[in-house]
Tab-separated table of C-alpha atoms and ligand atoms in Angstrom:
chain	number	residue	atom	x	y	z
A	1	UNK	CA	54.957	13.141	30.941
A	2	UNK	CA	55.601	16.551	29.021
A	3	UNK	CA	55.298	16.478	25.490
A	4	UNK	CA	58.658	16.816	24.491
A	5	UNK	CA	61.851	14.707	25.417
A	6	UNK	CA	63.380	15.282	28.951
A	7	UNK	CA	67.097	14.532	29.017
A	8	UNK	CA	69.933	14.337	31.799
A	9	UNK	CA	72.491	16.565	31.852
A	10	UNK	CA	75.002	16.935	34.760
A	11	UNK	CA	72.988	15.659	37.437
A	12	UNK	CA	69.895	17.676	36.371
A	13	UNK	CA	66.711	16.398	34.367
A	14	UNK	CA	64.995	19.092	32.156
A	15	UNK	CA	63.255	19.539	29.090
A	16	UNK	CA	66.089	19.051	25.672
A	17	UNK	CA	65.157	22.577	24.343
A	18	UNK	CA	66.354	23.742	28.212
A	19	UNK	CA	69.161	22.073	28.312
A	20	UNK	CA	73.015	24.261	27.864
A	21	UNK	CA	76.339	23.113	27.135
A	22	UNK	CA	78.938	25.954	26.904
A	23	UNK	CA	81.031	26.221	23.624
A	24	UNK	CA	84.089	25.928	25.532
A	25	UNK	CA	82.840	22.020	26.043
A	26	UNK	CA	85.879	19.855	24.855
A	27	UNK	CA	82.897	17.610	23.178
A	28	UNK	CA	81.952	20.546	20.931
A	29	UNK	CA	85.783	21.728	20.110
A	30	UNK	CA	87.682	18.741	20.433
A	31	UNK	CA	85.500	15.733	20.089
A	32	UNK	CA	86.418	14.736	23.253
A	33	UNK	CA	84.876	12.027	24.973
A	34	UNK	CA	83.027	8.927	24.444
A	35	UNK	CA	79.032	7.782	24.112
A	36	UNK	CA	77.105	4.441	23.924
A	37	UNK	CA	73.846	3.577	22.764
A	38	UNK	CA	71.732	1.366	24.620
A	39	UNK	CA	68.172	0.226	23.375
A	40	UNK	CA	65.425	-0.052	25.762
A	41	UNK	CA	62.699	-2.851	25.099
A	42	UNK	CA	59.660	-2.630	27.095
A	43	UNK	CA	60.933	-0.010	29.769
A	44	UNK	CA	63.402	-2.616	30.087
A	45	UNK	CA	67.811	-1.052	29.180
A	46	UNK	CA	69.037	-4.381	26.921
A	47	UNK	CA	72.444	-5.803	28.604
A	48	UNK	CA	72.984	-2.159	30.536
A	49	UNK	CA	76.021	-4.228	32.558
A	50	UNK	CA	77.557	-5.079	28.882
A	51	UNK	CA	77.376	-1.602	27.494
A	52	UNK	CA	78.372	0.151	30.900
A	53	UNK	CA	81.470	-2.138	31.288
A	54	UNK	CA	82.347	-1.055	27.511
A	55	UNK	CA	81.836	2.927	28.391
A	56	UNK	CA	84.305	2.114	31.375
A	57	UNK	CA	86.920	0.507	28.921
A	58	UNK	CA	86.284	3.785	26.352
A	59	UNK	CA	86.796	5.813	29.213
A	60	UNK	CA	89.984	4.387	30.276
A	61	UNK	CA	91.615	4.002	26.884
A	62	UNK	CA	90.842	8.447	26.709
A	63	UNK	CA	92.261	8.393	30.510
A	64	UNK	CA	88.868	9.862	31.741
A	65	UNK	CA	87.948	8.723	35.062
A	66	UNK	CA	84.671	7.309	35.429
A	67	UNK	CA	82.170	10.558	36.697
A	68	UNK	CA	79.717	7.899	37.921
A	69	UNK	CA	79.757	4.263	39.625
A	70	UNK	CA	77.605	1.920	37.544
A	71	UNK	CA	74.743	1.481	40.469
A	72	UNK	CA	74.535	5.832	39.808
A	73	UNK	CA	74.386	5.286	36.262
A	74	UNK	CA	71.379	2.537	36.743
A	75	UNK	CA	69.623	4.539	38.810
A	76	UNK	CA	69.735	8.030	36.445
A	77	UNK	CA	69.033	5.569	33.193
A	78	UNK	CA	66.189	4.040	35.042
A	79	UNK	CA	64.659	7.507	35.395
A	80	UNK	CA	65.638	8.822	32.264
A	81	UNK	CA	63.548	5.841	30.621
A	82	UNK	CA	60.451	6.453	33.043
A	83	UNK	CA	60.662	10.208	32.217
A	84	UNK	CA	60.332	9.410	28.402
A	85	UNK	CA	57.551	6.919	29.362
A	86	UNK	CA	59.565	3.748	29.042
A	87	UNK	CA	58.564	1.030	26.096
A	88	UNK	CA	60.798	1.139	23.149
A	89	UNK	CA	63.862	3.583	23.076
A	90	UNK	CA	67.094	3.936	22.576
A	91	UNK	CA	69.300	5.779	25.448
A	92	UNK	CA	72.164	7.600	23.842
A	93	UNK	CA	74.913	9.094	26.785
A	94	UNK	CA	78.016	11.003	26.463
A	95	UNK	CA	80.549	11.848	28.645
A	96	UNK	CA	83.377	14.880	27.576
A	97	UNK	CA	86.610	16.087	28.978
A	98	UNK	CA	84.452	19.175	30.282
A	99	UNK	CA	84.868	23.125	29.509
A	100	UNK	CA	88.164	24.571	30.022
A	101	UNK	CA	89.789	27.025	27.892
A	102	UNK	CA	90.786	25.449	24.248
A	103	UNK	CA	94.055	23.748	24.928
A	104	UNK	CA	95.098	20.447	23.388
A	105	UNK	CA	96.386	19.171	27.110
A	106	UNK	CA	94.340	17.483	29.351
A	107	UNK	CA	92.963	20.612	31.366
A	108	UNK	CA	93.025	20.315	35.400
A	109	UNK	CA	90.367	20.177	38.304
A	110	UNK	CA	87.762	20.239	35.067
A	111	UNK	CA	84.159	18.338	35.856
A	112	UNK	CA	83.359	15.679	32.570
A	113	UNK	CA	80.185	16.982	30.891
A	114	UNK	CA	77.524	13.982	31.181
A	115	UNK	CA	74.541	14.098	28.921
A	116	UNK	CA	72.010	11.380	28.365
A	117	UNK	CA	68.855	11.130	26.127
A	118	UNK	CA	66.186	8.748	25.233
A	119	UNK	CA	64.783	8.755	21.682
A	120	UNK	CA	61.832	6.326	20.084
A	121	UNK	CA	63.225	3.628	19.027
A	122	UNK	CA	61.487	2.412	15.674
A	123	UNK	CA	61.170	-0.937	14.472
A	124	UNK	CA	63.273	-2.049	11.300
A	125	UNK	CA	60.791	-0.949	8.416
A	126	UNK	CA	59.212	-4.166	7.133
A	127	UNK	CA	60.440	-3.303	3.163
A	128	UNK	CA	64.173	-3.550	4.620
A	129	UNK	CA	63.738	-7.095	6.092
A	130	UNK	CA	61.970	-8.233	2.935
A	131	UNK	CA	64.457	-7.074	0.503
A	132	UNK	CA	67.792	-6.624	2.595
A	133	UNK	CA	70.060	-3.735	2.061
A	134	UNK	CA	72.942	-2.327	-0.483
A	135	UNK	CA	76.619	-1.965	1.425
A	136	UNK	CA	79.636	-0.969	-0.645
A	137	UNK	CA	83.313	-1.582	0.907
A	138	UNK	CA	86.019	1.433	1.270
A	139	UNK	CA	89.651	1.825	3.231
A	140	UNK	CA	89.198	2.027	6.592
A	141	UNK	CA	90.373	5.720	6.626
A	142	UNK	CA	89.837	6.091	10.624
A	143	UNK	CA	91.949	6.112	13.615
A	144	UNK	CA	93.418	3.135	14.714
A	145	UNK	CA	91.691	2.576	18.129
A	146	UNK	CA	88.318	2.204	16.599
A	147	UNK	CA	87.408	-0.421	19.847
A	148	UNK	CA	86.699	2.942	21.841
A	149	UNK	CA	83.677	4.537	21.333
A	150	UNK	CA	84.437	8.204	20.803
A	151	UNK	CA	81.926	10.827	19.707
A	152	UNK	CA	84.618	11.732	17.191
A	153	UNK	CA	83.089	10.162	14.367
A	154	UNK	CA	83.479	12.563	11.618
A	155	UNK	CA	85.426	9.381	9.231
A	156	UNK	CA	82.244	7.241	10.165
A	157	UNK	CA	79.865	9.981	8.869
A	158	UNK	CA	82.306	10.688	5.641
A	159	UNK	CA	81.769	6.541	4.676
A	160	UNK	CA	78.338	6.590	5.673
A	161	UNK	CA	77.238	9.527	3.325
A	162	UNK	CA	79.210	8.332	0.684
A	163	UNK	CA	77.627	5.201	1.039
A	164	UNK	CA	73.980	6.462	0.679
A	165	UNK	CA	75.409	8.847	-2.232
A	166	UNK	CA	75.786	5.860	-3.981
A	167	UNK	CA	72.560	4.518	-3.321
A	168	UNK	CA	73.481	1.806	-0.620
A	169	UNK	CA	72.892	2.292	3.098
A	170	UNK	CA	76.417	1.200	5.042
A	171	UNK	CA	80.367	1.585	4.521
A	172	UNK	CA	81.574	-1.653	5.190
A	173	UNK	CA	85.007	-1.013	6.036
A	174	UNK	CA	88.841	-2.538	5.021
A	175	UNK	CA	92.149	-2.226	6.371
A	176	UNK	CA	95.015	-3.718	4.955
A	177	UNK	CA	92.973	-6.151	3.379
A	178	UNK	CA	91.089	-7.307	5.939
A	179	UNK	CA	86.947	-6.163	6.088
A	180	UNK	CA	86.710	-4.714	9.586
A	181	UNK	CA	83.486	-3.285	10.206
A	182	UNK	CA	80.348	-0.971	9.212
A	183	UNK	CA	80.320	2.858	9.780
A	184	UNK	CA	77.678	2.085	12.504
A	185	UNK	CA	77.705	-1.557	12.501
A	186	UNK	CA	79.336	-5.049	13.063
A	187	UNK	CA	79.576	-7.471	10.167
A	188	UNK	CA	79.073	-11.194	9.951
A	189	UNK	CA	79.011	-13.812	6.742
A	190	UNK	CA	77.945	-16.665	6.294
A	191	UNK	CA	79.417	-19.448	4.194
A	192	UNK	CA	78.091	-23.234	4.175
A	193	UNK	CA	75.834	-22.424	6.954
A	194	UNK	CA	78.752	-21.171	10.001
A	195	UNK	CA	79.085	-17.791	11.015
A	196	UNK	CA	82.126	-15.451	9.990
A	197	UNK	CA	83.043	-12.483	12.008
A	198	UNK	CA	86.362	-10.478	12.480
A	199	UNK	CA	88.103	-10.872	15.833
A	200	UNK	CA	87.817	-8.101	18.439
A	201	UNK	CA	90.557	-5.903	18.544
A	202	UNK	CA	91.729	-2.423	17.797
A	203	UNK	CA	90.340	-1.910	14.288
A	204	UNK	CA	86.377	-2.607	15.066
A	205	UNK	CA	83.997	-1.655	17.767
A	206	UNK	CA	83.500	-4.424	20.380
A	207	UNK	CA	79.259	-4.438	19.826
A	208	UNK	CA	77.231	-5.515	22.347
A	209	UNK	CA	74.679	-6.663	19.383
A	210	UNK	CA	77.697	-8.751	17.891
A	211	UNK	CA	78.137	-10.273	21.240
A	212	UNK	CA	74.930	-11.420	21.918
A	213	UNK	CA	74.188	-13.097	17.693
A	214	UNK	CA	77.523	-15.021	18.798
A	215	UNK	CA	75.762	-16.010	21.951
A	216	UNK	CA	72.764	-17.395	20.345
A	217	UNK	CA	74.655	-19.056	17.717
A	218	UNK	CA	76.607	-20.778	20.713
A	219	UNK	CA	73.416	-21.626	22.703
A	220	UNK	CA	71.980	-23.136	19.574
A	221	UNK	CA	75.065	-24.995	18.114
A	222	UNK	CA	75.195	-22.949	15.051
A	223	UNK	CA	78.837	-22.815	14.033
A	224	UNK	CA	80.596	-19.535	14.136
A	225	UNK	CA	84.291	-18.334	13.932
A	226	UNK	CA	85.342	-15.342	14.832
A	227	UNK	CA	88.305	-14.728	12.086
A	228	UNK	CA	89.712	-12.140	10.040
A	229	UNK	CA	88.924	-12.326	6.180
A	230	UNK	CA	88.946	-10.235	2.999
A	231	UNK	CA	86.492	-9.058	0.511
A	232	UNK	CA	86.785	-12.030	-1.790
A	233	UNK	CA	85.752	-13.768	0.989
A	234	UNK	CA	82.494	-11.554	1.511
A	235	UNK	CA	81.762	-11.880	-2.618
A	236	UNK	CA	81.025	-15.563	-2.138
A	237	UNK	CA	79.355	-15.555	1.013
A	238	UNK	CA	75.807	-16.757	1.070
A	239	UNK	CA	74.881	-14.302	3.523
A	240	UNK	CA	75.892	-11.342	4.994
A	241	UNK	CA	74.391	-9.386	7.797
A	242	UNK	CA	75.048	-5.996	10.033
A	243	UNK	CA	74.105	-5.739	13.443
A	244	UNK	CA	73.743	-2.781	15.629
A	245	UNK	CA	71.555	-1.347	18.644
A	246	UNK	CA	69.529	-0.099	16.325
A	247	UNK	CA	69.927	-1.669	13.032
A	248	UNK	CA	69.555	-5.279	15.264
A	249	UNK	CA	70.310	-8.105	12.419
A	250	UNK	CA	69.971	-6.596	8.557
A	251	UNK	CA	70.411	-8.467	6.296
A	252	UNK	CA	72.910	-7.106	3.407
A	253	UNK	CA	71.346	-8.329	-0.656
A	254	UNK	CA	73.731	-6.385	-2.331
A	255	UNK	CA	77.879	-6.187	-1.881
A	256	UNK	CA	79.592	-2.684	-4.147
A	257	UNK	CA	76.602	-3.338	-6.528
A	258	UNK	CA	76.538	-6.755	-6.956
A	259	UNK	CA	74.006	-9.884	-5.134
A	260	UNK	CA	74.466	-11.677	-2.160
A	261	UNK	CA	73.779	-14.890	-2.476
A	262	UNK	CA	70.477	-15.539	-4.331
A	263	UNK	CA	69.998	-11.584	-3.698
A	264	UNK	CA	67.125	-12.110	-1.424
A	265	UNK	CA	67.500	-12.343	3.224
A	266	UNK	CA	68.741	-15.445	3.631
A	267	UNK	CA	67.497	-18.612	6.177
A	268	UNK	CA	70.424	-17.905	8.543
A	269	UNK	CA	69.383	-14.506	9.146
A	270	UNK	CA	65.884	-15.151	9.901
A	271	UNK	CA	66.879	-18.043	11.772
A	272	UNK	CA	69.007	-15.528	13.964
A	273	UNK	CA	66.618	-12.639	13.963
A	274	UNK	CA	63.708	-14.769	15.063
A	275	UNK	CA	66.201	-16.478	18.332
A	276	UNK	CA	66.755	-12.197	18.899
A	277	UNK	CA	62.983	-11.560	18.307
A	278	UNK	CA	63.065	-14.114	21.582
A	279	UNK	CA	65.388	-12.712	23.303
A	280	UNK	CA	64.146	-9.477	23.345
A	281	UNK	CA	60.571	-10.400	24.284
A	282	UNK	CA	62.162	-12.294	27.380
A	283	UNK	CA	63.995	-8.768	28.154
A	284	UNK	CA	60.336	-7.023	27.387
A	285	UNK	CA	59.124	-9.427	30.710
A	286	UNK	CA	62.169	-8.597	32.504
A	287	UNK	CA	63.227	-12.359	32.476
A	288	UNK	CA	66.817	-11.411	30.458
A	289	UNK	CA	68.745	-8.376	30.804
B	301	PDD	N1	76.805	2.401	16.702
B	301	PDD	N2	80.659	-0.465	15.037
B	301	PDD	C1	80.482	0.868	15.035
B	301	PDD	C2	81.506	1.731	14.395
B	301	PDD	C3	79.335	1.414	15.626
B	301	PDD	O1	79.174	2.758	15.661
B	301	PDD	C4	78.353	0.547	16.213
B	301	PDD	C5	77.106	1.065	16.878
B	301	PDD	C6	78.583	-0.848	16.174
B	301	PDD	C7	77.631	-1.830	16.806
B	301	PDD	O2	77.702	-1.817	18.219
B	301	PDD	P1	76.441	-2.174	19.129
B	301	PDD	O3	75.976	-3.534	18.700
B	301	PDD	O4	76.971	-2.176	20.505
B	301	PDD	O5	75.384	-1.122	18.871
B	301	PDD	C8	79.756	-1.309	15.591
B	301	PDD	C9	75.718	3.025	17.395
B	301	PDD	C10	74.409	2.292	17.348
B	301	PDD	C11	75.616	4.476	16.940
B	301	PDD	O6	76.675	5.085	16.805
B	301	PDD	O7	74.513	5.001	16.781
């Protein structure tokens, strides 16, 4: 394995500091095109089928035609992940509209761009799951198709850095009244021990992390609805927690400067994280996907 990151970029493996994109790319002057993130356990992509059937719905709602059938895509991941020498990573891939002359209309005959990479994936620092983390809530100032997951996420990183300016780690977005989502997360409460979490739809990212905590909650008969609600709502929760590929289940202590709950993780989360903790290992042995 060399000793720095190999990544995939239209049909070609090669070392990152090799690899070229022209500035004519419609990624780099438009922000056109979409990505996912997929974490890798153990050599092992976590629920590749889930997050490959999501890329196809981002690519369809930016009318890109797929550049790759999902049995291609398996088989480049699968040696992206070897190349990087498997265990723990996180695969990020992007597809853009491709490098045509800068012109706001879709350009003709144009090849997407396709780029993948696989980056260590680090474990949740322990402090973080002790103590939980800050969130404060803003507008939702982005677009209003916020289910596809386009690279153009220059609103995410505006809430996100104003968040840590203010010495809390997520945006936790509202629109019209209703909390929506994190700048790089999915958010669930929990009141009177059942699971809260807003509805898929237009306004939040469909996560594949989301999908799976409302799995296990089903599997092991802990109640959860998946409603819309506001931030009152959130102020007397007991719990609340973000989950993301990356972030997996975080638990949130503080809410626009004030405690959650008793201010410390609560028993819901860890209940949850430790049925993920599972779930995981079985992907680790290749006995889930
Ligand atoms: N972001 N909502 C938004 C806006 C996100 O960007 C993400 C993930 C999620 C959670 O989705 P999932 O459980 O499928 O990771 C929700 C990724 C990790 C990122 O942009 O790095």
């Amino acid at each position: 394995m060399s000793n720095q990151p190999i990544v995939y970029l239209n049909g070609d493996f090669l070392p990152a500091s090799e690899a070229r994109v022209s500035v004519l790319d419609r990624g780099f002057i438009f922000g056109d095109g979409v990505y996912e993130v997929i974490p890798v356990y153990g050599g092992h992509l976590f629920r590749l089928d889930a997050h490959l059937a999501r890329l196809d719905d981002s690519l369809v709602n930016i009318r890109l035609s797929a550049p790759y059938s999902h049995d291609k895509w398996r088989e480049i991941l699968a040696a992206l992940v070897a190349r990087n020498g498997g265990k723990d990573l996180s695969v990020y891939l992007q597809i853009t509209r491709g490098v045509a002359p800068r012109d706001h209309a879709f350009p003709k005959n144009v090849e997407p761009t396709v780029f993948a990479m696989a980056n260590p994936l680090l474990p949740v620092p322990s402090q973080i799951l002790r103590d939980g983390v800050a969130v404060i809530t803003m507008d939702d100032f982005r677009w209003q198709n916020c289910h596809v997951k386009a690279i153009a996420l220059l609103a995410n990183i505006l809430a996100r850095q104003q968040a840590l300016d203010s010495g809390a780690s997520e945006a936790v977005f509202v629109r019209d009244g209703q909390v929506t989502e994190g700048a790089a997360s999915n958010l669930f409460y929990v009141k009177n021990r059942t699971l809260y979490t807003p509805p898929k739809g237009p306004r939040l990212l469909p996560g594949i992390t989301r999908d799976l905590v409302l799995e296990l909650a089903a599997a092991h008969h802990i109640p959860a609805q998946e409603v819309n609600f506001d931030v009152a709502a959130l102020r007397s929760a007991d719990e609340i927690w973000l989950t993301s590929s990356t972030k997996e289940i975080l638990p949130v202590t503080q809410l626009n400067g004030e405690p959650v709950g008793n201010g410390k993780p609560g028993p819901m989360w860890s209940r949850m994280l430790a049925l993920y903790q599972e779930y995981k290992q079985q992907i680790r042995e290749g006995r889930a996907a």
